[in-house]
Amino acid sequence: MRIKWFSLIRITGLILVLTYHFFQTKLTGGFIGVDVFFTFSGFLITALMVDEFGRSNRFELISFYRRRFYRIVPPLLISILLVIPFTFLINRQFTTNIGGQIVAALGFTTNYFEIANGGSYESKFVPHLFVHTWSLAVEMHFYIIWGIIVFFIAKTCRRFSTKRALPNFRITLGITAVVLAALSFLMMDFGTKGLTDFSKIYFSSTTHSFPFFVGCLFGTMGGIKYQPTLFKKITRYINRYLAISLMTICALYLLYLSYTLKFDQVQVYQGGLLIASIIAGVMIIGARILHDQTTNIAEPRWITFLADVSYSVYLFHWPLYVIFSQLMKNWQAALLTTILSIIFSALSYYVLEPLIAGKNVHLFYDSLRWSPLRLLFAGSTLILAVVTGVQIKNAPKLTTLEQNLWVSGIYQSVDKIDNLHGQILADSQSKDGQNVSDIPKGVTIIGDSVTLGTRQYLSEHVANSDIDAEGERTMDKAYDIMMSKQRSNLLRKEVIICIGTNSLDDYELQMMKIVKDLNPGHKLIFMTPYNSKAESDWNSSKLTVLEKKLPEKFNFITIANWDQVAGQNPEVFAGTDGVHFGGRLSGDELYAKVINTGLLDAKKTEVKK
């Protein structure tokens, strides 16, 4: 039994995800489209489970897993095989560890693969081509756990009379869904504490499974064929226009959330995703009611088509977009990605998937049998598998930027050992009565991953510099580093703070602590952060504005305008996340030039009194 207008739920989720990936700076909260999918999956799966139990008084777990396998795995495998040949069009950096990505995708562990490798949903450095399959991993984990739970609930409820078995089954599922949704949401809420990058709790199956269970709850309330008596009574008082209004209001609210939410906002994980899931659930109920109220109206074929291919479009769109965005303008990449994704998805859903399942293919009203296509299908699959194997074998293990970060981290560790030796020596001299209060000459640079990526070049091209850089470093951590060096008399005369891309909400407070607690005798240089994707209301952008006003108030502060210079040289960031410059020498040179210019400007200022 196909429910009309459920297609609109799938299409809504797909549009939100596509527009978010294509125009991330505009539709900053479009990632909630994934939660719309999650909620719908939870609803549909649970409603079908209720139908199966109502029909046969049992739930067949193996059959459930078999259906899920054929719906999820073949399209995934097809998308990987068809996408890999396109990777020959772009830099090898984008195939870094592609073998690990494919294994994680097919093993439904991409979410934990990304967590283990420090991956980010808003792709840092060079984006992984199959990072989007994290959602399939969460979905598969949900199917496995929920299937087992429902199996045992069904066995228990079978002991009741036929009249009470289905209501008890439905109520038990609903209560279980509420408990599991609450546990998952609370784990996400508590997990936000102390985080600046929320990818870890966003990817995790334990913290991000609550949308499924919200959908499960709605599935027990609405259902498909076997509906609760109360639901039937309520729907009698809701006509098609009220149902359409309900769906429209929900869709508009989801669109509003997609424009207002941002991935780095803690509020997203402390209620934003839960609200989006509940709204999606209400929209699903609206569609279910509209189905009953439009018995004489057929769902438009184009809506059904888009719903049919939506899952495969999701699989194809991200890697194709990453590839095409390196070859053409963004709008062109988005358009070509959409067209090819729909074509490949239609081929997958209507032809290849039925063939894999051993079914006849109905194409343009003609029935195609498996036997004549067997050789063509097997040969094409073999060729694509060989191509994929070649790319896996030739793929680099690390990107150039990651290699630079790794090497720079080693050099920094060596320097820290040397600094520790100097600190011990200074303490020893202090005990012998020698004066160590004089500020060391030279430059102390305190930076984040951008600085770490070019650390070796800076050490050779910024005279007498001591560099301390670390990925994900925020202004409060930079303050701690500065104070530690200051207490140890290792903080040099010119202090450069290259922090800001990872800006927390208290960025102004932390910045002013640095200004206030820097000892007299130093000069302070703030290097403004740069992110090509940042809007004016991002914390990093607001921090830049504040930093540029500081020299008007403090005569010992100078600004190194990295945001301005970087913005004038976009080619340095081609093919990157718009923050790091991928280990390019031109980026190293530009970064060092801005720092040295800032030091020259600082010579014209006084030290802190």
Coordinates of C-alpha atoms in Angstrom, one line a residue:
M1 CA 0.0 0.0 0.0
R2 CA 1.6 3.2 -1.2
I3 CA 0.7 6.4 0.7
K4 CA 0.2 9.3 -1.6
W5 CA 2.0 12.6 -0.6
F6 CA 4.7 10.8 1.4
S7 CA 6.8 11.6 -1.6
L8 CA 6.7 15.2 -0.6
I9 CA 8.4 14.4 2.7
R10 CA 11.3 12.7 0.8
I11 CA 11.6 15.5 -1.7
T12 CA 11.6 18.1 1.1
G13 CA 14.5 16.4 2.9
L14 CA 16.4 16.0 -0.4
I15 CA 16.0 19.6 -1.4
L16 CA 17.2 20.8 2.0
V17 CA 20.3 18.5 1.8
L18 CA 21.2 19.4 -1.8
T19 CA 20.8 23.2 -1.4
Y20 CA 22.9 23.0 1.8
H21 CA 25.7 21.2 0.1
F22 CA 25.5 23.4 -3.0
F23 CA 25.0 26.7 -1.3
Q24 CA 26.3 26.2 2.2
T25 CA 26.8 29.8 3.1
K26 CA 23.2 30.6 2.2
L27 CA 21.2 27.7 3.5
T28 CA 23.4 27.2 6.6
G29 CA 20.9 24.9 8.4
G30 CA 20.0 22.7 5.4
F31 CA 21.7 19.7 7.1
I32 CA 18.4 19.2 8.9
G33 CA 17.3 17.5 5.7
V34 CA 19.1 14.4 7.0
D35 CA 17.0 14.5 10.1
V36 CA 13.8 14.7 7.9
F37 CA 15.0 11.5 6.2
F38 CA 15.8 9.9 9.5
T39 CA 12.3 10.8 10.9
F40 CA 10.5 9.5 7.8
S41 CA 12.5 6.2 7.9
G42 CA 11.6 5.7 11.5
F43 CA 7.9 6.4 10.7
L44 CA 7.7 4.2 7.7
I45 CA 9.6 1.2 9.1
T46 CA 7.6 1.2 12.3
A47 CA 4.3 1.6 10.5
L48 CA 5.1 -1.3 8.3
M49 CA 6.1 -3.4 11.3
V50 CA 2.7 -2.6 12.9
D51 CA 1.0 -3.7 9.6
E52 CA 3.0 -6.9 9.5
F53 CA 2.1 -7.7 13.1
G54 CA -1.6 -6.8 12.6
R55 CA -1.7 -9.0 9.5
S56 CA 0.1 -12.1 10.8
N57 CA 0.5 -11.6 14.5
R58 CA 4.2 -11.9 14.2
F59 CA 7.3 -10.0 13.0
E60 CA 9.8 -11.8 10.7
L61 CA 13.3 -10.3 11.6
I62 CA 15.3 -12.0 8.8
S63 CA 12.8 -10.9 6.2
F64 CA 13.0 -7.4 7.5
Y65 CA 16.8 -7.4 7.3
R66 CA 16.7 -8.9 3.8
R67 CA 14.4 -6.1 2.6
R68 CA 16.6 -3.4 4.1
F69 CA 19.7 -5.0 2.5
Y70 CA 18.3 -4.9 -1.0
R71 CA 17.0 -1.4 -0.5
I72 CA 20.3 0.1 0.8
V73 CA 23.3 -1.9 -0.3
P74 CA 22.9 -2.3 -4.1
P75 CA 22.3 1.5 -4.7
L76 CA 25.3 2.3 -2.5
L77 CA 27.6 -0.2 -4.4
I78 CA 26.3 1.2 -7.8
S79 CA 27.0 4.8 -6.8
I80 CA 30.5 4.0 -5.7
L81 CA 31.3 2.1 -9.0
L82 CA 29.8 4.8 -11.2
V83 CA 31.4 7.8 -9.3
I84 CA 35.0 6.5 -9.2
P85 CA 35.8 7.0 -12.9
F86 CA 35.0 10.7 -12.5
T87 CA 37.8 11.0 -9.9
F88 CA 40.4 10.8 -12.8
L89 CA 39.3 14.4 -13.7
I90 CA 40.6 16.0 -10.6
N91 CA 43.7 16.3 -8.4
R92 CA 44.8 13.0 -6.7
Q93 CA 44.4 14.8 -3.3
F94 CA 40.7 14.2 -3.5
T95 CA 41.2 10.4 -3.6
T96 CA 43.3 10.4 -0.4
N97 CA 42.6 7.1 1.4
I98 CA 39.7 6.4 -0.9
G99 CA 40.1 2.7 -0.1
G100 CA 39.4 3.3 3.5
Q101 CA 36.4 5.5 2.7
I102 CA 34.9 2.8 0.4
V103 CA 35.4 0.1 3.0
A104 CA 33.8 2.3 5.7
A105 CA 30.9 3.1 3.4
L106 CA 30.2 -0.5 2.5
G107 CA 30.7 -1.6 6.1
F108 CA 28.4 1.1 7.3
T109 CA 30.9 2.6 9.6
T110 CA 31.6 5.9 7.9
N111 CA 30.4 7.9 10.9
Y112 CA 33.0 6.3 13.2
F113 CA 35.6 6.3 10.4
E114 CA 35.2 10.1 10.3
I115 CA 35.2 10.5 14.1
A116 CA 38.4 8.4 14.3
N117 CA 40.1 10.4 11.5
G118 CA 39.0 13.8 12.9
G119 CA 36.6 14.4 10.0
S120 CA 34.0 17.2 10.0
Y121 CA 30.6 17.3 8.5
E122 CA 31.4 20.7 7.1
S123 CA 34.5 19.3 5.5
K124 CA 37.8 20.6 6.7
F125 CA 40.9 20.4 4.4
V126 CA 40.1 18.2 1.4
P127 CA 36.5 16.8 1.7
H128 CA 36.1 13.0 1.6
L129 CA 34.1 11.9 -1.4
F130 CA 32.0 9.5 0.7
V131 CA 31.7 11.4 3.9
H132 CA 27.9 11.7 3.3
T133 CA 27.5 7.9 3.8
W134 CA 27.8 8.6 7.6
S135 CA 24.0 8.8 7.5
L136 CA 23.7 5.4 6.0
A137 CA 25.8 4.0 8.9
V138 CA 23.5 5.6 11.5
E139 CA 20.5 4.3 9.6
M140 CA 21.8 0.8 9.3
H141 CA 22.7 0.7 13.0
F142 CA 19.1 1.9 13.8
Y143 CA 17.6 -0.9 11.6
I144 CA 19.7 -3.6 13.3
I145 CA 18.9 -2.4 16.9
W146 CA 15.2 -1.5 16.3
G147 CA 14.6 -4.8 14.4
I148 CA 15.9 -6.8 17.3
I149 CA 13.8 -4.8 19.8
V150 CA 10.6 -5.1 17.8
F151 CA 11.2 -8.8 17.3
F152 CA 11.2 -9.5 21.1
I153 CA 8.3 -7.1 21.7
A154 CA 6.3 -9.0 19.0
K155 CA 7.1 -12.3 20.6
T156 CA 5.9 -11.0 24.0
C157 CA 2.7 -9.4 22.6
R158 CA 1.7 -12.6 20.8
R159 CA 0.8 -14.1 24.1
F160 CA -2.1 -11.7 24.5
S161 CA -5.5 -12.3 23.0
T162 CA -5.9 -11.5 19.3
K163 CA -8.0 -8.5 20.2
R164 CA -5.4 -7.0 22.5
A165 CA -2.2 -8.1 20.8
L166 CA -2.0 -5.3 18.2
P167 CA -2.9 -2.4 20.6
N168 CA -0.4 -3.7 23.1
F169 CA 2.2 -4.1 20.4
R170 CA 1.6 -0.6 19.2
I171 CA 1.7 1.0 22.7
T172 CA 4.8 -0.9 23.7
L173 CA 6.6 0.3 20.5
G174 CA 5.5 3.9 21.2
I175 CA 6.8 3.8 24.8
T176 CA 10.1 2.2 23.8
A177 CA 10.5 4.8 21.0
V178 CA 10.0 7.6 23.5
V179 CA 12.5 6.2 26.0
L180 CA 15.2 5.6 23.3
A181 CA 14.6 9.0 21.7
A182 CA 15.0 10.7 25.1
L183 CA 18.2 8.8 25.9
S184 CA 19.8 9.6 22.5
F185 CA 18.8 13.3 22.7
L186 CA 20.2 13.6 26.3
M187 CA 23.4 12.0 25.2
M188 CA 23.7 14.6 22.4
D189 CA 22.8 17.4 24.8
F190 CA 25.4 16.4 27.4
G191 CA 28.0 15.6 24.7
T192 CA 28.1 19.3 23.6
K193 CA 29.9 20.4 26.7
G194 CA 33.4 21.6 25.9
L195 CA 33.1 21.0 22.2
T196 CA 34.0 23.6 19.5
D197 CA 33.4 21.2 16.6
F198 CA 30.2 19.2 17.0
S199 CA 30.9 16.7 14.2
K200 CA 31.7 14.0 16.8
I201 CA 28.2 14.0 18.3
Y202 CA 26.6 14.7 15.0
F203 CA 28.1 11.6 13.4
S204 CA 27.6 9.2 16.3
S205 CA 24.9 6.6 16.1
T206 CA 24.2 6.8 19.8
T207 CA 23.7 10.6 19.9
H208 CA 22.0 11.1 16.5
S209 CA 19.5 8.3 16.5
F210 CA 16.7 10.2 18.2
P211 CA 15.1 11.4 14.9
F212 CA 14.5 7.8 14.0
F213 CA 12.7 7.1 17.3
V214 CA 10.7 10.3 16.9
G215 CA 9.6 8.9 13.6
C216 CA 8.9 5.5 15.3
L217 CA 6.6 7.3 17.8
F218 CA 4.6 9.0 15.0
G219 CA 4.5 5.6 13.2
T220 CA 2.7 4.0 16.1
M221 CA 0.3 7.0 16.3
G222 CA -0.6 7.2 12.6
G223 CA 0.3 4.0 10.8
I224 CA -0.4 3.0 7.3
K225 CA -3.1 0.2 7.0
Y226 CA -3.7 -0.6 10.6
Q227 CA -4.4 2.8 12.1
P228 CA -5.4 3.4 15.8
T229 CA -9.0 4.1 16.4
L230 CA -8.3 7.5 17.9
F231 CA -6.3 8.5 14.8
K232 CA -9.2 7.5 12.6
K233 CA -11.6 9.6 14.7
I234 CA -9.4 12.6 14.5
T235 CA -8.9 12.4 10.8
R236 CA -12.6 12.6 10.3
Y237 CA -12.6 16.2 11.4
I238 CA -9.7 17.2 9.3
N239 CA -10.4 17.9 5.6
R240 CA -7.9 18.0 2.8
Y241 CA -7.4 21.8 3.1
L242 CA -6.5 21.6 6.8
A243 CA -4.1 18.7 6.0
I244 CA -2.5 20.7 3.1
S245 CA -2.2 23.8 5.4
L246 CA -0.5 21.6 8.1
M247 CA 2.0 20.2 5.6
T248 CA 2.7 23.7 4.2
I249 CA 3.3 25.2 7.6
C250 CA 5.6 22.4 8.6
A251 CA 7.6 22.7 5.3
L252 CA 7.9 26.5 5.7
Y253 CA 9.1 26.1 9.3
L254 CA 11.7 23.5 8.2
L255 CA 12.8 26.0 5.5
Y256 CA 13.0 28.7 8.2
L257 CA 15.2 26.5 10.3
S258 CA 17.4 25.8 7.3
Y259 CA 18.1 29.5 7.0
T260 CA 18.6 30.2 10.7
L261 CA 20.5 27.2 12.1
K262 CA 24.2 26.9 11.8
F263 CA 26.3 23.7 12.3
D264 CA 28.6 25.4 14.9
Q265 CA 25.7 26.6 17.1
V266 CA 25.4 24.6 20.3
Q267 CA 21.6 25.3 20.2
V268 CA 21.4 23.0 17.2
Y269 CA 22.3 20.0 19.4
Q270 CA 20.4 21.1 22.4
G271 CA 17.0 21.2 20.7
G272 CA 17.3 22.4 17.1
L273 CA 17.6 18.9 15.6
L274 CA 14.9 17.6 17.9
I275 CA 12.5 20.4 16.8
A276 CA 13.2 19.7 13.2
S277 CA 12.5 16.0 13.7
I278 CA 9.1 16.7 15.5
I279 CA 8.1 19.1 12.7
A280 CA 9.0 16.5 10.1
G281 CA 6.8 14.0 12.1
V282 CA 3.9 16.3 12.1
M283 CA 4.3 16.9 8.3
I284 CA 4.3 13.1 7.8
I285 CA 1.0 12.8 9.8
G286 CA -0.4 15.6 7.6
A287 CA 0.5 13.7 4.5
R288 CA -1.0 10.5 5.9
I289 CA -4.3 12.4 6.5
L290 CA -4.2 14.0 3.1
H291 CA -3.9 10.5 1.5
D292 CA -7.3 9.5 3.1
Q293 CA -8.9 12.8 2.1
T294 CA -7.8 12.6 -1.6
T295 CA -9.0 9.1 -2.6
N296 CA -10.0 10.4 -6.1
I297 CA -6.8 12.3 -6.8
A298 CA -3.6 10.6 -8.1
E299 CA -0.2 11.7 -7.0
P300 CA 1.6 13.4 -9.9
R301 CA 4.0 11.1 -11.7
W302 CA 6.9 13.5 -11.4
I303 CA 6.5 13.6 -7.6
T304 CA 6.5 9.8 -7.4
F305 CA 9.6 9.7 -9.7
L306 CA 11.6 12.1 -7.5
A307 CA 10.6 10.2 -4.4
D308 CA 11.7 6.9 -6.0
V309 CA 15.2 8.2 -6.9
S310 CA 15.7 10.4 -3.8
Y311 CA 17.9 7.9 -1.9
S312 CA 20.2 7.3 -4.9
V313 CA 20.3 11.0 -5.7
Y314 CA 21.6 11.5 -2.1
L315 CA 24.3 8.9 -2.8
F316 CA 25.4 10.4 -6.1
H317 CA 25.2 14.1 -5.4
W318 CA 28.0 14.7 -2.9
P319 CA 31.0 13.0 -4.6
L320 CA 29.9 14.3 -8.0
Y321 CA 29.5 17.9 -6.6
V322 CA 33.0 17.7 -5.0
I323 CA 34.5 16.6 -8.3
F324 CA 32.6 19.1 -10.6
S325 CA 33.1 22.1 -8.2
Q326 CA 36.9 21.7 -8.9
L327 CA 36.3 22.0 -12.6
M328 CA 33.7 24.7 -13.0
K329 CA 31.8 27.5 -11.3
N330 CA 29.6 26.6 -8.4
W331 CA 26.3 27.0 -10.1
Q332 CA 27.4 25.0 -13.0
A333 CA 28.7 22.2 -10.7
A334 CA 25.4 22.2 -8.9
L335 CA 23.4 22.0 -12.1
L336 CA 25.5 19.3 -13.7
T337 CA 25.5 17.3 -10.4
T338 CA 21.7 17.5 -10.1
I339 CA 21.2 16.3 -13.7
L340 CA 23.7 13.4 -13.6
S341 CA 22.5 12.4 -10.1
I342 CA 18.9 12.1 -11.3
I343 CA 20.0 10.2 -14.5
F344 CA 22.2 7.7 -12.6
S345 CA 19.6 7.3 -9.9
A346 CA 16.9 6.5 -12.4
L347 CA 19.2 3.9 -14.0
S348 CA 19.9 2.4 -10.6
Y349 CA 16.4 2.3 -9.2
Y350 CA 14.5 1.2 -12.3
V351 CA 17.0 -1.0 -14.0
L352 CA 20.1 -2.1 -12.0
E353 CA 18.5 -2.7 -8.6
P354 CA 15.7 -4.9 -9.9
L355 CA 18.3 -6.9 -11.9
I356 CA 20.4 -7.4 -8.8
A357 CA 17.3 -8.6 -6.9
G358 CA 16.5 -11.1 -9.8
K359 CA 13.4 -9.2 -10.8
N360 CA 12.2 -8.3 -14.3
V361 CA 12.8 -4.7 -15.3
H362 CA 9.9 -2.6 -16.6
L363 CA 11.3 0.2 -18.7
F364 CA 9.1 2.4 -20.9
Y365 CA 6.3 -0.2 -20.6
D366 CA 8.6 -3.0 -21.8
S367 CA 9.7 -5.8 -19.6
L368 CA 13.4 -6.7 -19.7
R369 CA 14.5 -10.1 -18.5
W370 CA 17.7 -10.7 -16.6
S371 CA 19.2 -13.4 -18.9
P372 CA 19.9 -11.2 -22.0
L373 CA 21.4 -8.5 -19.7
R374 CA 23.6 -10.8 -17.6
L375 CA 26.7 -10.5 -19.7
L376 CA 26.5 -6.8 -20.2
F377 CA 25.9 -6.2 -16.5
A378 CA 28.7 -8.5 -15.4
G379 CA 31.2 -7.0 -17.9
S380 CA 30.4 -3.5 -16.9
T381 CA 30.6 -4.3 -13.3
L382 CA 34.0 -6.0 -13.7
I383 CA 35.4 -3.0 -15.6
L384 CA 34.2 -0.5 -13.0
A385 CA 35.6 -2.7 -10.2
V386 CA 39.0 -2.7 -11.9
V387 CA 38.9 1.0 -12.3
T388 CA 38.0 1.4 -8.7
G389 CA 40.8 -1.0 -7.7
V390 CA 43.3 1.1 -9.7
Q391 CA 42.3 4.3 -7.9
I392 CA 42.4 2.6 -4.5
K393 CA 46.0 1.4 -5.2
N394 CA 47.2 4.7 -6.5
A395 CA 45.5 6.9 -3.9
P396 CA 47.7 8.9 -1.5
K397 CA 47.4 8.0 2.2
L398 CA 47.5 11.7 3.3
T399 CA 46.9 15.0 1.6
T400 CA 49.7 17.4 1.2
L401 CA 48.2 19.6 3.9
E402 CA 47.8 16.6 6.3
Q403 CA 51.5 15.7 5.6
N404 CA 52.5 19.3 6.4
L405 CA 50.5 19.3 9.6
W406 CA 52.0 15.9 10.7
V407 CA 55.6 17.1 9.9
S408 CA 55.0 20.5 11.5
G409 CA 53.6 18.7 14.6
I410 CA 56.8 16.8 14.9
Y411 CA 59.0 19.9 14.6
Q412 CA 56.8 21.6 17.1
S413 CA 57.2 18.8 19.6
V414 CA 61.0 19.1 19.2
D415 CA 60.8 22.9 19.8
K416 CA 58.7 22.3 22.9
I417 CA 61.4 20.1 24.3
D418 CA 64.0 22.8 23.6
N419 CA 61.8 25.4 25.2
L420 CA 61.4 23.2 28.3
H421 CA 65.2 22.9 28.5
G422 CA 65.4 26.6 28.3
Q423 CA 62.8 27.0 31.0
I424 CA 64.7 24.7 33.3
L425 CA 67.9 26.6 32.6
A426 CA 66.1 29.9 33.3
D427 CA 64.8 28.6 36.6
S428 CA 68.3 27.4 37.5
Q429 CA 69.8 30.8 36.7
S430 CA 67.1 32.5 38.7
K431 CA 68.1 30.5 41.8
D432 CA 71.7 31.6 41.3
G433 CA 70.6 35.2 41.6
Q434 CA 70.8 36.1 38.0
N435 CA 68.2 38.5 36.5
V436 CA 65.8 36.8 34.1
S437 CA 63.2 39.6 34.0
D438 CA 64.3 40.9 30.6
I439 CA 61.9 40.0 27.8
P440 CA 63.5 37.8 25.2
K441 CA 63.9 39.4 21.8
G442 CA 62.2 38.0 18.8
V443 CA 58.7 36.9 17.9
T444 CA 56.2 34.5 19.5
I445 CA 53.6 33.2 17.1
I446 CA 50.6 31.5 18.7
G447 CA 48.3 30.0 16.0
D448 CA 45.8 27.3 14.9
S449 CA 45.8 24.7 12.2
V450 CA 46.4 27.2 9.4
T451 CA 49.6 28.3 11.2
L452 CA 50.5 24.7 11.9
G453 CA 50.2 23.8 8.2
T454 CA 52.8 26.4 7.2
R455 CA 54.9 26.3 10.4
Q456 CA 58.1 25.0 8.8
Y457 CA 58.0 27.8 6.2
L458 CA 57.3 30.4 8.8
S459 CA 60.2 29.3 11.0
E460 CA 62.6 29.8 8.0
H461 CA 61.1 33.1 6.8
V462 CA 60.1 34.9 10.0
A463 CA 63.3 36.0 11.8
N464 CA 63.9 34.8 15.4
S465 CA 60.4 33.3 15.7
D466 CA 59.0 30.8 18.2
I467 CA 55.9 29.1 16.8
D468 CA 53.3 27.3 18.8
A469 CA 50.4 26.1 16.7
E470 CA 47.7 23.5 17.1
G471 CA 44.6 22.4 15.2
E472 CA 41.2 23.5 16.5
R473 CA 42.8 26.0 18.8
T474 CA 40.5 28.7 20.1
M475 CA 41.2 32.1 21.6
D476 CA 40.9 30.9 25.2
K477 CA 43.5 28.2 24.5
A478 CA 45.8 30.8 22.9
Y479 CA 45.4 32.8 26.1
D480 CA 46.6 29.8 28.2
I481 CA 49.6 29.3 25.9
M482 CA 50.5 33.0 26.1
M483 CA 50.2 33.1 29.9
S484 CA 52.3 29.9 30.3
K485 CA 55.1 31.3 28.2
Q486 CA 54.8 34.6 30.0
R487 CA 55.2 33.0 33.4
S488 CA 58.2 31.0 32.2
N489 CA 59.8 34.1 30.7
L490 CA 59.7 32.5 27.3
L491 CA 57.2 35.0 25.7
R492 CA 59.2 37.1 23.2
K493 CA 58.9 40.8 22.7
E494 CA 56.5 40.7 19.7
V495 CA 53.5 38.4 20.2
I496 CA 51.4 37.4 17.2
I497 CA 48.0 35.8 17.8
C498 CA 46.9 33.9 14.6
I499 CA 43.6 32.7 16.0
G500 CA 39.9 33.3 15.1
T501 CA 38.6 30.8 12.5
N502 CA 37.5 28.6 15.4
S503 CA 35.7 31.4 17.3
L504 CA 33.5 30.6 20.3
D505 CA 30.6 32.8 21.4
D506 CA 32.8 34.5 24.0
Y507 CA 35.4 35.6 21.4
E508 CA 35.4 39.2 22.6
L509 CA 36.0 38.3 26.2
Q510 CA 38.9 36.0 25.4
M511 CA 40.5 38.5 23.1
M512 CA 40.3 41.3 25.7
K513 CA 41.9 38.9 28.3
I514 CA 44.9 38.6 26.0
V515 CA 45.1 42.4 25.6
K516 CA 44.7 43.0 29.4
D517 CA 47.0 40.3 30.8
L518 CA 49.9 40.7 28.4
N519 CA 52.8 42.0 30.5
P520 CA 54.3 45.5 29.9
G521 CA 57.2 45.5 27.4
H522 CA 55.5 43.5 24.7
K523 CA 54.0 44.4 21.4
L524 CA 50.8 42.6 20.3
I525 CA 49.8 41.7 16.7
F526 CA 46.5 40.2 15.9
M527 CA 46.3 38.3 12.6
T528 CA 42.8 38.5 11.3
P529 CA 41.2 35.1 10.5
Y530 CA 40.0 34.2 7.0
N531 CA 37.2 31.8 5.9
S532 CA 36.0 32.2 2.3
K533 CA 32.6 30.7 3.4
A534 CA 32.1 33.0 6.4
E535 CA 29.2 35.4 6.4
S536 CA 29.2 38.7 8.3
D537 CA 27.3 37.2 11.2
W538 CA 29.8 34.4 11.8
N539 CA 31.9 34.7 15.0
S540 CA 35.1 34.8 13.0
S541 CA 33.8 37.7 10.9
K542 CA 32.7 39.6 14.0
L543 CA 36.1 39.0 15.6
T544 CA 37.9 40.5 12.6
V545 CA 35.8 43.7 12.9
L546 CA 36.7 44.0 16.6
E547 CA 40.4 43.3 16.1
K548 CA 40.7 46.0 13.5
K549 CA 39.4 48.6 16.0
L550 CA 41.9 47.7 18.7
P551 CA 44.8 49.9 17.4
E552 CA 42.6 52.9 17.9
K553 CA 42.4 52.1 21.6
F554 CA 45.8 50.5 22.3
N555 CA 49.0 51.9 20.9
F556 CA 50.9 48.6 21.4
I557 CA 48.6 46.6 19.1
T558 CA 49.0 46.1 15.4
I559 CA 46.8 44.2 12.9
A560 CA 48.1 41.8 10.2
N561 CA 45.3 41.8 7.6
W562 CA 45.2 38.1 6.6
D563 CA 41.5 38.3 5.8
Q564 CA 42.0 41.1 3.3
V565 CA 45.1 39.6 1.6
A566 CA 43.7 36.1 1.5
G567 CA 40.4 37.4 0.0
Q568 CA 42.4 39.1 -2.8
N569 CA 44.1 35.8 -3.7
P570 CA 41.3 33.2 -4.0
E571 CA 43.4 30.9 -6.2
V572 CA 45.4 30.0 -3.1
F573 CA 42.3 28.2 -1.7
A574 CA 41.1 26.5 -4.9
G575 CA 40.0 23.0 -4.0
T576 CA 40.3 23.5 -0.3
D577 CA 37.8 24.2 2.5
G578 CA 38.3 27.9 2.1
V579 CA 40.4 28.2 5.3
H580 CA 43.5 26.2 4.7
F581 CA 45.6 26.5 1.5
G582 CA 46.4 22.8 1.0
G583 CA 50.2 23.0 1.6
R584 CA 50.7 25.3 -1.4
L585 CA 54.0 27.2 -1.5
S586 CA 52.1 30.2 -2.7
G587 CA 50.0 30.1 0.4
D588 CA 53.0 29.7 2.6
E589 CA 54.6 32.7 1.0
L590 CA 51.5 34.8 1.3
Y591 CA 51.0 33.9 5.0
A592 CA 54.6 34.7 5.9
K593 CA 54.4 38.0 4.0
V594 CA 51.4 39.1 6.0
I595 CA 53.1 38.3 9.2
N596 CA 56.3 40.1 8.3
T597 CA 54.3 43.1 7.1
G598 CA 52.6 43.1 10.5
L599 CA 56.0 43.0 12.2
L600 CA 57.2 46.0 10.2
D601 CA 54.1 48.0 11.1
A602 CA 54.7 47.0 14.8
K603 CA 58.1 48.7 14.7
K604 CA 56.3 52.0 14.4
T605 CA 54.3 51.3 17.7
E606 CA 55.3 51.5 21.3
V607 CA 55.5 48.6 23.7
K608 CA 52.9 48.1 26.3
K609 CA 53.5 50.3 29.3

